[in-house]
XYZ file of C-alpha atoms in Angstrom:
684
model
C -138.815 -19.283 42.197
C -135.449 -17.589 42.714
C -132.533 -16.119 40.824
C -128.967 -16.732 41.954
C -126.076 -14.834 40.350
C -122.580 -16.224 40.917
C -119.746 -13.846 40.037
C -116.088 -14.690 39.754
C -112.884 -13.832 37.967
C -110.911 -16.501 36.136
C -110.194 -19.753 38.030
C -112.780 -18.952 40.712
C -114.373 -22.412 40.302
C -117.874 -20.948 39.993
C -118.576 -23.479 37.234
C -117.581 -26.388 39.491
C -120.157 -25.250 42.033
C -122.878 -25.108 39.391
C -122.169 -28.621 38.065
C -122.014 -30.089 41.567
C -125.386 -28.562 42.429
C -126.848 -29.740 39.100
C -125.955 -33.361 39.935
C -127.559 -33.064 43.393
C -130.775 -31.424 42.128
C -131.097 -33.320 38.820
C -130.847 -29.924 37.181
C -130.411 -28.753 33.596
C -127.144 -26.998 32.733
C -127.317 -24.554 29.814
C -124.006 -23.602 28.145
C -122.997 -22.137 24.747
C -123.201 -24.678 21.921
C -119.402 -24.869 21.554
C -119.006 -26.079 25.164
C -121.731 -28.745 25.297
C -119.351 -31.687 24.823
C -116.925 -30.541 27.544
C -119.828 -29.763 29.865
C -121.359 -33.228 29.316
C -118.020 -34.862 30.132
C -117.712 -32.763 33.280
C -121.257 -33.534 34.430
C -120.798 -37.270 33.807
C -117.506 -37.239 35.720
C -119.117 -35.585 38.754
C -122.124 -37.904 38.654
C -119.863 -40.967 38.697
C -121.474 -44.353 39.280
C -124.694 -42.765 40.556
C -125.617 -41.681 37.023
C -127.139 -38.435 35.856
C -130.694 -39.198 37.084
C -132.260 -36.485 34.947
C -129.359 -34.048 34.989
C -128.389 -32.970 31.488
C -126.419 -30.412 29.514
C -128.136 -28.324 26.841
C -127.538 -25.174 24.832
C -130.401 -22.736 24.246
C -130.906 -24.256 20.780
C -130.932 -27.795 22.163
C -133.383 -26.726 24.843
C -135.695 -25.571 22.054
C -135.337 -28.900 20.237
C -136.046 -30.785 23.474
C -139.633 -29.546 23.219
C -140.166 -30.101 19.493
C -143.170 -32.310 20.338
C -144.982 -29.217 21.626
C -144.766 -27.312 18.342
C -143.184 -27.073 14.888
C -139.653 -26.335 16.058
C -137.305 -26.527 13.034
C -139.391 -29.117 11.220
C -138.324 -28.934 7.574
C -135.795 -26.353 8.729
C -133.724 -24.570 6.118
C -130.001 -25.297 6.267
C -127.460 -22.470 5.765
C -127.275 -23.160 2.026
C -131.065 -23.056 1.728
C -131.302 -19.763 3.610
C -128.563 -18.126 1.552
C -130.135 -19.297 -1.706
C -133.575 -18.061 -0.602
C -132.162 -14.616 0.260
C -130.299 -14.438 -3.075
C -133.442 -15.292 -5.086
C -135.588 -12.895 -3.060
C -133.086 -10.085 -3.615
C -133.205 -10.726 -7.363
C -137.001 -10.659 -7.415
C -137.216 -7.419 -5.418
C -134.336 -5.655 -7.182
C -136.651 -3.254 -9.049
C -138.266 -2.189 -5.741
C -134.996 -1.605 -3.889
C -133.478 1.867 -3.614
C -130.277 2.247 -1.591
C -129.417 -1.473 -1.731
C -130.291 -1.921 -5.417
C -126.702 -1.906 -6.686
C -125.388 -3.823 -3.660
C -127.832 -6.663 -4.330
C -125.861 -7.508 -7.503
C -122.582 -7.992 -5.671
C -121.313 -11.443 -4.605
C -121.526 -11.735 -0.846
C -124.647 -9.587 -0.512
C -126.881 -12.590 0.305
C -124.500 -13.626 3.098
C -124.405 -10.093 4.521
C -128.193 -9.820 4.384
C -128.644 -13.288 5.874
C -126.305 -12.452 8.764
C -128.317 -9.291 9.401
C -131.645 -11.141 9.330
C -130.257 -13.793 11.694
C -129.218 -10.972 14.016
C -132.703 -9.441 13.838
C -134.288 -12.777 14.712
C -131.908 -13.382 17.648
C -132.697 -9.923 18.983
C -136.449 -10.150 18.384
C -136.640 -7.403 15.731
C -139.472 -7.731 13.186
C -139.766 -6.209 9.657
C -142.681 -4.111 10.932
C -140.498 -2.649 13.696
C -137.863 -1.669 11.131
C -140.453 0.011 8.920
C -141.857 1.917 11.869
C -138.408 3.153 12.871
C -137.514 4.105 9.282
C -140.301 6.692 9.382
C -138.810 8.394 12.439
C -135.616 9.577 10.797
C -135.151 12.629 8.629
C -132.159 11.030 6.911
C -133.526 9.880 3.552
C -130.691 7.434 2.879
C -131.062 5.701 6.263
C -134.842 5.626 5.928
C -134.598 4.069 2.461
C -131.964 1.590 3.595
C -134.098 0.404 6.520
C -137.058 0.182 4.134
C -135.048 -2.020 1.719
C -133.905 -4.280 4.570
C -137.461 -4.568 5.903
C -138.709 -5.428 2.382
C -136.235 -8.314 1.948
C -136.696 -9.440 5.565
C -140.487 -9.489 5.214
C -140.288 -11.398 1.910
C -138.006 -13.968 3.549
C -140.502 -14.479 6.384
C -143.252 -14.839 3.783
C -141.169 -17.486 2.008
C -140.908 -19.442 5.279
C -144.709 -19.717 5.455
C -144.630 -21.964 2.371
C -143.611 -24.930 4.523
C -140.214 -24.075 5.993
C -138.888 -22.978 9.355
C -135.778 -21.053 10.319
C -133.651 -22.276 13.213
C -133.209 -18.651 14.308
C -136.938 -18.527 15.134
C -136.758 -21.505 17.506
C -136.063 -19.504 20.671
C -139.034 -17.220 20.003
C -141.250 -20.284 19.603
C -139.661 -21.786 22.737
C -140.787 -18.737 24.737
C -144.369 -19.405 23.630
C -144.141 -23.090 24.562
C -142.636 -22.325 27.973
C -145.365 -19.778 28.660
C -148.276 -21.959 27.570
C -147.192 -25.503 28.510
C -144.785 -24.834 31.428
C -142.800 -28.061 30.722
C -139.989 -27.173 33.162
C -142.120 -26.385 36.165
C -140.243 -27.124 39.406
C -136.898 -27.877 37.703
C -133.552 -26.345 38.671
C -131.763 -24.488 35.853
C -128.050 -23.604 35.785
C -126.651 -21.264 33.105
C -122.862 -21.252 32.763
C -120.132 -19.740 30.540
C -122.159 -16.803 29.207
C -121.110 -13.177 29.549
C -124.109 -11.683 27.730
C -127.502 -12.727 26.374
C -129.560 -11.616 23.382
C -133.028 -10.161 24.095
C -134.643 -13.430 22.942
C -132.427 -15.446 25.317
C -133.356 -13.048 28.122
C -137.023 -13.707 27.284
C -136.377 -17.454 27.659
C -134.691 -16.843 31.035
C -137.692 -14.758 32.094
C -140.043 -17.667 31.325
C -137.716 -20.034 33.213
C -137.820 -17.748 36.263
C -141.632 -17.866 36.250
C -141.886 -21.662 36.393
C -138.607 -23.191 37.629
C -137.736 -23.815 41.260
C -134.493 -21.881 40.783
C -132.360 -20.325 38.061
C -128.627 -19.959 38.711
C -126.415 -17.917 36.357
C -122.615 -17.665 36.513
C -120.976 -14.522 35.137
C -117.225 -14.112 34.500
C -116.699 -10.777 36.202
C -115.762 -8.887 39.331
C -118.720 -6.592 40.041
C -116.581 -4.462 42.337
C -114.005 -3.846 39.606
C -114.165 -1.207 36.897
C -111.835 -3.106 34.561
C -113.029 -2.944 30.954
C -112.883 -6.697 30.266
C -115.799 -7.229 32.678
C -118.092 -4.560 31.163
C -120.309 -6.934 29.180
C -120.849 -9.384 32.069
C -121.563 -6.569 34.564
C -124.205 -5.108 32.213
C -125.740 -8.574 31.863
C -125.994 -8.894 35.637
C -127.939 -5.631 35.805
C -130.370 -6.813 33.116
C -131.010 -10.099 34.940
C -131.614 -8.299 38.236
C -134.066 -5.929 36.519
C -136.018 -8.885 35.082
C -136.184 -10.558 38.501
C -137.261 -7.296 40.122
C -140.080 -6.821 37.593
C -141.291 -10.346 38.420
C -140.951 -9.727 42.185
C -138.430 -12.566 42.382
C -135.649 -12.491 44.956
C -132.060 -12.281 43.662
C -129.146 -13.799 45.557
C -125.650 -12.617 44.616
C -122.520 -14.636 45.428
C -118.908 -13.774 44.595
C -116.224 -16.429 44.257
C -112.599 -15.415 44.719
C -109.949 -16.347 42.165
C -107.625 -19.226 43.033
C -104.710 -19.230 40.572
C -101.918 -21.300 42.126
C -99.095 -20.164 39.828
C -97.692 -16.848 41.188
C -96.671 -15.472 37.771
C -99.990 -16.269 36.111
C -101.841 -14.921 39.146
C -99.842 -11.684 38.934
C -100.673 -11.393 35.220
C -104.412 -11.908 35.857
C -104.516 -9.278 38.588
C -102.315 -6.630 36.979
C -102.567 -6.678 33.199
C -105.962 -4.940 33.120
C -105.449 -2.977 36.331
C -105.323 0.817 36.191
C -102.267 0.687 38.494
C -100.327 -2.466 37.545
C -97.534 -3.705 39.793
C -94.270 -5.116 38.493
C -93.245 -8.727 39.036
C -89.737 -8.590 40.487
C -88.864 -12.294 40.455
C -87.395 -14.288 37.573
C -89.881 -15.611 35.012
C -90.347 -19.376 34.898
C -93.951 -19.599 33.658
C -94.431 -16.741 31.166
C -92.323 -16.766 27.992
C -92.012 -14.370 25.064
C -90.856 -15.029 21.491
C -90.522 -12.787 18.421
C -90.301 -14.413 14.989
C -89.237 -13.103 11.619
C -92.308 -14.611 9.903
C -95.531 -16.489 10.569
C -93.898 -19.734 9.412
C -90.912 -19.326 11.727
C -93.267 -18.408 14.588
C -95.209 -21.624 13.952
C -91.968 -23.626 13.760
C -90.831 -22.266 17.141
C -94.175 -23.198 18.708
C -93.842 -26.673 17.173
C -90.311 -27.037 18.595
C -91.468 -26.065 22.075
C -94.417 -28.471 21.894
C -92.120 -31.252 20.717
C -89.700 -30.630 23.619
C -92.583 -30.603 26.113
C -94.008 -33.859 24.759
C -90.607 -35.573 24.753
C -90.124 -34.677 28.417
C -92.739 -37.295 29.263
C -94.537 -34.970 31.687
C -96.903 -33.371 29.190
C -99.237 -34.991 26.674
C -100.399 -33.315 23.493
C -103.957 -32.990 24.823
C -102.598 -30.839 27.683
C -101.561 -28.127 25.197
C -103.726 -25.422 23.610
C -102.656 -23.059 20.843
C -104.848 -19.943 20.870
C -105.024 -17.426 18.021
C -107.458 -14.630 17.296
C -107.888 -15.546 13.635
C -107.288 -19.187 12.718
C -107.195 -18.413 8.976
C -103.850 -16.596 9.421
C -102.128 -19.661 10.900
C -104.085 -22.624 9.458
C -101.903 -22.972 6.363
C -98.660 -22.848 8.370
C -99.939 -25.376 10.900
C -101.088 -27.790 8.189
C -97.567 -28.026 6.770
C -95.381 -27.538 9.861
C -97.068 -29.461 12.700
C -97.213 -32.797 10.783
C -93.522 -32.439 9.843
C -92.762 -32.270 13.572
C -94.987 -35.275 14.200
C -97.478 -33.201 16.224
C -101.144 -34.274 16.039
C -103.554 -31.372 16.371
C -107.227 -30.618 15.988
C -108.674 -27.519 14.357
C -112.156 -26.878 15.803
C -112.828 -23.875 13.574
C -115.755 -24.075 11.135
C -114.524 -23.836 7.531
C -116.587 -22.612 4.586
C -117.239 -25.368 2.042
C -116.905 -22.754 -0.695
C -113.122 -22.551 -0.165
C -112.554 -26.246 -0.820
C -111.028 -27.264 -4.179
C -114.081 -29.411 -4.991
C -116.432 -26.433 -4.563
C -114.178 -24.298 -6.759
C -114.275 -27.049 -9.402
C -118.075 -27.313 -9.333
C -118.834 -23.577 -9.436
C -116.270 -23.079 -12.228
C -118.098 -25.515 -14.527
C -121.170 -23.359 -15.186
C -119.124 -20.151 -14.938
C -116.894 -21.419 -17.755
C -119.910 -21.972 -20.016
C -121.689 -18.744 -19.035
C -118.559 -16.629 -19.597
C -118.039 -17.965 -23.109
C -115.106 -20.107 -21.979
C -113.149 -17.288 -20.382
C -109.630 -18.341 -19.424
C -109.964 -17.533 -15.705
C -112.829 -19.922 -14.792
C -111.636 -22.478 -17.370
C -108.186 -22.915 -15.875
C -109.584 -22.657 -12.348
C -111.683 -25.691 -13.332
C -108.756 -27.520 -14.937
C -106.334 -26.919 -12.052
C -108.741 -27.761 -9.232
C -107.499 -31.345 -9.155
C -110.869 -32.875 -10.056
C -111.033 -32.448 -13.843
C -110.272 -35.354 -16.181
C -107.420 -33.356 -17.726
C -103.978 -34.141 -16.245
C -102.193 -31.168 -14.700
C -99.332 -31.343 -17.201
C -101.826 -31.128 -20.085
C -103.607 -28.197 -18.445
C -100.274 -26.383 -18.122
C -99.442 -27.032 -21.788
C -102.828 -25.703 -22.903
C -102.554 -22.614 -20.716
C -99.028 -21.797 -21.872
C -100.008 -22.256 -25.523
C -103.091 -20.024 -25.216
C -101.108 -17.317 -23.426
C -98.295 -17.430 -25.990
C -100.628 -17.262 -28.986
C -103.193 -14.906 -27.459
C -106.107 -17.249 -28.207
C -109.424 -16.394 -26.568
C -111.375 -19.046 -24.708
C -114.141 -19.027 -27.341
C -111.681 -20.531 -29.833
C -111.881 -23.749 -27.826
C -115.198 -24.492 -29.551
C -113.735 -24.263 -33.050
C -114.191 -27.406 -35.159
C -111.067 -26.643 -37.153
C -107.693 -27.948 -36.065
C -105.666 -25.512 -33.989
C -102.605 -24.262 -35.849
C -102.037 -20.931 -34.135
C -98.400 -19.923 -34.269
C -96.539 -18.238 -31.459
C -95.425 -14.734 -32.420
C -91.717 -15.526 -32.149
C -92.043 -18.231 -34.853
C -94.436 -16.427 -37.209
C -91.744 -15.524 -39.776
C -90.341 -19.045 -40.079
C -91.540 -22.187 -41.797
C -93.376 -24.759 -39.697
C -90.936 -27.057 -37.964
C -91.607 -30.639 -36.958
C -91.620 -29.511 -33.314
C -94.325 -26.932 -34.062
C -96.431 -29.490 -35.929
C -96.088 -31.868 -33.009
C -97.088 -29.085 -30.607
C -100.142 -28.274 -32.772
C -101.233 -31.918 -32.721
C -100.701 -32.250 -28.950
C -102.432 -28.976 -28.072
C -105.384 -29.704 -30.343
C -105.772 -33.142 -28.738
C -105.803 -31.608 -25.235
C -108.235 -28.885 -26.309
C -110.745 -31.377 -27.752
C -110.447 -33.595 -24.676
C -111.136 -30.624 -22.379
C -114.081 -29.308 -24.389
C -115.846 -32.647 -25.015
C -117.920 -32.832 -21.768
C -118.817 -29.131 -22.070
C -120.534 -29.423 -25.472
C -123.799 -31.016 -24.242
C -123.720 -28.816 -21.121
C -123.490 -25.647 -23.248
C -126.722 -26.547 -25.059
C -128.555 -27.272 -21.773
C -127.527 -23.999 -20.123
C -128.613 -21.740 -22.980
C -131.354 -19.132 -22.439
C -133.813 -19.048 -19.541
C -133.985 -22.318 -17.649
C -135.440 -23.630 -14.391
C -133.459 -24.562 -11.303
C -134.270 -28.235 -11.941
C -132.828 -28.009 -15.452
C -129.721 -26.219 -14.168
C -129.020 -28.761 -11.415
C -129.821 -31.756 -13.644
C -127.395 -30.526 -16.310
C -124.700 -30.005 -13.711
C -125.227 -33.434 -12.140
C -125.140 -35.124 -15.559
C -121.796 -33.409 -16.088
C -120.605 -34.958 -12.804
C -121.622 -38.418 -14.006
C -120.104 -37.984 -17.462
C -116.742 -36.894 -16.050
C -116.741 -39.555 -13.317
C -116.612 -37.048 -10.469
C -118.214 -39.292 -7.845
C -115.829 -42.155 -8.640
C -112.863 -39.789 -8.315
C -114.148 -38.494 -4.954
C -114.457 -42.046 -3.603
C -110.991 -42.917 -4.952
C -109.388 -39.853 -3.344
C -111.258 -40.438 -0.084
C -109.956 -44.015 0.196
C -106.423 -42.887 -0.637
C -106.549 -40.200 2.050
C -107.608 -42.783 4.618
C -104.791 -45.148 3.590
C -102.317 -42.295 4.047
C -103.743 -41.519 7.483
C -105.305 -38.238 6.293
C -108.704 -39.001 7.762
C -109.561 -35.313 8.190
C -109.011 -34.641 4.476
C -111.168 -37.642 3.605
C -113.981 -36.440 5.877
C -113.772 -32.905 4.460
C -114.005 -34.163 0.875
C -117.144 -36.218 1.536
C -118.643 -33.400 3.611
C -118.104 -30.823 0.853
C -119.646 -33.056 -1.812
C -122.700 -33.630 0.383
C -122.922 -29.846 0.888
C -122.912 -29.359 -2.895
C -125.764 -31.853 -3.342
C -127.682 -30.199 -0.482
C -127.206 -26.812 -2.164
C -128.689 -28.265 -5.363
C -131.744 -29.548 -3.477
C -132.145 -26.173 -1.760
C -131.889 -24.306 -5.075
C -134.603 -26.448 -6.656
C -136.861 -26.111 -3.598
C -136.394 -22.352 -3.287
C -136.605 -21.388 -6.964
C -139.560 -23.579 -7.884
C -140.574 -23.034 -11.517
C -138.905 -19.636 -11.828
C -136.905 -19.211 -15.039
C -133.525 -17.485 -14.887
C -130.270 -17.513 -16.820
C -127.672 -20.141 -15.962
C -125.356 -17.311 -14.896
C -127.876 -16.135 -12.258
C -128.477 -19.663 -11.029
C -124.746 -20.344 -10.754
C -124.250 -17.146 -8.750
C -127.041 -18.127 -6.341
C -125.767 -21.718 -6.214
C -122.239 -20.491 -5.353
C -123.647 -18.358 -2.513
C -125.403 -21.427 -1.124
C -122.226 -23.522 -1.117
C -120.215 -20.700 0.483
C -122.805 -20.394 3.283
C -122.249 -24.025 4.313
C -119.579 -24.718 6.903
C -118.011 -27.956 8.047
C -116.594 -29.141 11.344
C -114.391 -32.219 11.465
C -114.377 -34.462 14.542
C -110.773 -35.073 15.720
C -109.471 -38.540 14.835
C -107.466 -38.743 18.093
C -108.116 -37.637 21.670
C -104.419 -36.994 22.377
C -103.752 -33.992 20.173
C -102.927 -30.308 20.502
C -106.014 -28.105 20.548
C -105.700 -25.344 17.926
C -108.498 -22.921 18.692
C -109.573 -19.318 18.168
C -109.891 -16.967 21.132
C -113.700 -16.930 21.009
C -114.001 -20.706 21.385
C -111.220 -20.700 23.973
C -113.206 -18.406 26.263
C -113.556 -20.100 29.629
C -111.413 -23.119 28.720
C -108.181 -24.114 30.476
C -105.068 -26.191 29.730
C -101.780 -26.811 31.561
C -99.779 -25.317 28.659
C -101.071 -22.471 26.489
C -99.469 -20.826 23.466
C -100.943 -17.509 22.314
C -99.769 -16.747 18.788
C -100.200 -13.647 16.659
C -99.934 -10.919 19.270
C -99.584 -8.336 16.533
C -101.114 -4.920 16.026
C -104.709 -5.170 14.722
C -104.538 -8.978 14.954
C -104.892 -9.679 18.673
C -106.541 -7.649 20.070
C -108.400 -7.393 16.801
C -109.593 -4.095 15.403
C -113.374 -4.311 14.799
C -114.045 -5.248 11.186
C -115.351 -2.711 8.722
C -119.031 -1.910 8.899
C -121.515 -4.086 7.038
C -124.940 -3.242 5.683
C -125.692 -1.314 8.875
C -123.031 1.152 10.000
C -122.249 2.053 13.617
C -124.275 5.264 13.242
C -127.220 3.247 11.870
C -127.051 0.898 14.852
C -126.833 3.827 17.242
C -130.004 5.287 15.705
C -131.805 1.947 16.141
C -130.630 1.688 19.750
C -131.930 5.186 20.461
C -135.297 4.024 19.133
C -135.480 0.943 21.399
C -134.187 -1.590 18.850
C -131.241 -3.389 20.437
C -128.773 -5.171 18.182
C -125.353 -6.700 18.715
C -122.504 -4.571 19.941
C -121.107 -1.720 17.865
C -117.402 -1.075 17.294
C -116.922 0.669 20.641
C -118.267 -2.239 22.633
C -116.498 -4.774 20.402
C -113.227 -3.261 21.620
C -114.265 -4.182 25.174
C -115.093 -7.688 23.954
C -111.562 -7.976 22.564
C -110.189 -7.182 26.013
C -112.447 -9.881 27.436
C -111.067 -12.403 24.918
C -107.514 -11.408 25.788
C -108.273 -11.855 29.498
C -109.701 -15.330 28.841
C -106.674 -16.320 26.756
C -104.208 -15.145 29.427
C -106.056 -16.997 32.172
C -106.470 -20.231 30.191
C -102.982 -21.399 31.190
C -102.588 -23.399 34.392
C -98.793 -23.935 34.401
C -97.065 -22.158 31.508
C -97.965 -19.373 29.092
C -96.053 -18.812 25.837
C -96.635 -15.511 23.995
C -95.392 -14.918 20.455
C -95.648 -12.559 17.522
C -94.115 -12.228 14.050
C -92.470 -9.288 12.332
C -93.690 -10.109 8.808
C -97.046 -11.331 7.486
C -97.754 -14.019 4.867
C -96.987 -11.576 2.042
C -93.661 -10.529 3.520
C -94.881 -7.119 4.634
C -93.741 -5.709 7.953
C -96.162 -5.900 10.885
C -95.682 -4.454 14.334
C -96.205 -6.202 17.669
C -99.372 -5.540 19.616
C -99.350 -3.100 22.521
C -99.825 -6.243 24.615
C -96.122 -7.035 24.214
C -94.923 -3.748 25.694
C -97.325 -4.073 28.596
C -96.128 -7.627 29.296
C -92.539 -6.380 29.336
C -93.549 -3.604 31.698
C -95.287 -5.971 34.129
C -92.498 -8.569 33.880
C -89.294 -6.475 33.601
C -87.077 -9.582 33.905
C -88.784 -11.530 31.118
C -86.412 -12.686 28.383
C -87.594 -12.287 24.807
C -86.274 -15.062 22.593
C -86.051 -14.440 18.844
C -85.023 -16.114 15.593
C -84.308 -12.856 13.778
C -80.591 -12.789 14.614
C -79.453 -16.085 16.087
C -76.268 -18.105 15.773
C -77.426 -21.028 17.901
C -78.279 -23.535 15.157
C -78.433 -26.413 17.651
C -81.523 -24.907 19.271
C -83.387 -25.398 15.995
C -82.926 -29.179 16.070
C -86.046 -30.886 17.368
C -87.488 -33.380 14.862
C -85.890 -35.378 11.995
C -88.010 -34.089 9.109
C -87.684 -30.302 9.612
C -84.027 -30.628 10.680
C -82.976 -32.525 7.553
């Protein structure tokens, strides 16, 4: 039994050492879930023709599933939709017993916020009983009541799980028990790579591994002799691991690998950007480039032009290029329209909420239209989603007519023919054009309302979840939704839009899964259709989808968190704007920073507060800067999507200070139109 800690800054090849040793010792390599595929490819490449011979790559979650035969790990496990729906229903049931969170429980998004908090509690080994005990230690009545409300919902959720379900977030706690009792990894060699910090539950797993494995090796991305802020989290983790080993009387070996960045400019950036006394780079810049754009679209176009030029040179392939942003949602829309016009294939590895897809908007608007008495907002959201049986031109005619005449949505149910006159014609006799418009509008109105009539009867009064979902599914069948989904999916594939086809099928499956989860969670409970639709919508929104890239040779569009520890010959970092990258910690959730500080002072550790999140942002920036092997392109825009002015990040000024000879290109005031020519479609 031994613990080996391997430290190293970026490009120190500490990971290469770990994988080489894992092949020789038939060891198990544990990496974050997002890096399992890359790690498997790396391990297989090193093993070569000899084969893995027992060596394997796992994440902590996959390690738990590897021993599912020893216990009920995630059997009948709730999916994200099921968990969100369960939390929403529990919150409704306990609403009369809540105090501080009583009004918040009615707001959309509360189930997601509460679910995220419960997931955090489970990852950090915090029980409802521990929360209740701590709530009694404070003299602040509001905080005490808030912790009591959270503990009440948390405890009810755990009670719900005992009815035959498991939560994936409990798997690591159960894994600790299995490792302690069965010792299934006795004598094995364990290698843990690409982590900078561990949750308390993960540390408990590592403790059990230390007690039974021949060796445990952990790499940490830091320089223990440096006081630079970007290494704070990893240095603290090293201290925790050494304390665990010391308590177990296990010897700790510490090894430091030196950085080996071959490019002089990139090496200078790595050493000096975060230094307290940075040195200037006096030579000309040939590897670090800077660009300022007038808008997000023009910034994306410039990146596309540079990528196109690099690819046409014949020396760089698309897969050798990474585009890193802090928030993919800011640039996703621009990339979707601009990169294809330049003929650039790219993959977006970011998880996307199913609730934002047009199909989800269509489905959730159906019941909302009925429950709101045919309010115009959900009605036309339903009609314009692209999945209703009403053509878009007819939907526009109906909307314009209702707006011009001031008709309420409830008038849609009228059996009488519509002959509402627009105010500007009210003093004149009916013209033939008006009569024709009346006939056309009334035809559209009756066509739109027809499938809703039987649905309105089924969703009246208190109903069960089974009745709600059955009525909704019958509406799908009556309007031919499934046939339309299959038709659109096939068309997307014919057009080469395989990602859109996969997303469409994935979202529809998520909707059906949410229905199953709603029925399973609600049981025989009777609620209004409005309540069920709200809970159902939360379930769909909680589901995310990841699309597997259709090509291996494509640009990797990735957020800074997923990019941590990855490398590529060419790296573009976009969005270096104030409060974008580095990102200002998001506003506080159910628990504020002061609440978390109180819990920490009472021995309940949770994830990092705003102060420490600022250090994490520096760590992400360090990883992004050091991801490039040959060239690094930095860019920012001067206006956001809405046209409002935004300022560059302080990163830009520091880059200019370190590289005084760097030339900042811009498209704000340029007369060189020829430089904008790169691909036929955007040029013409």
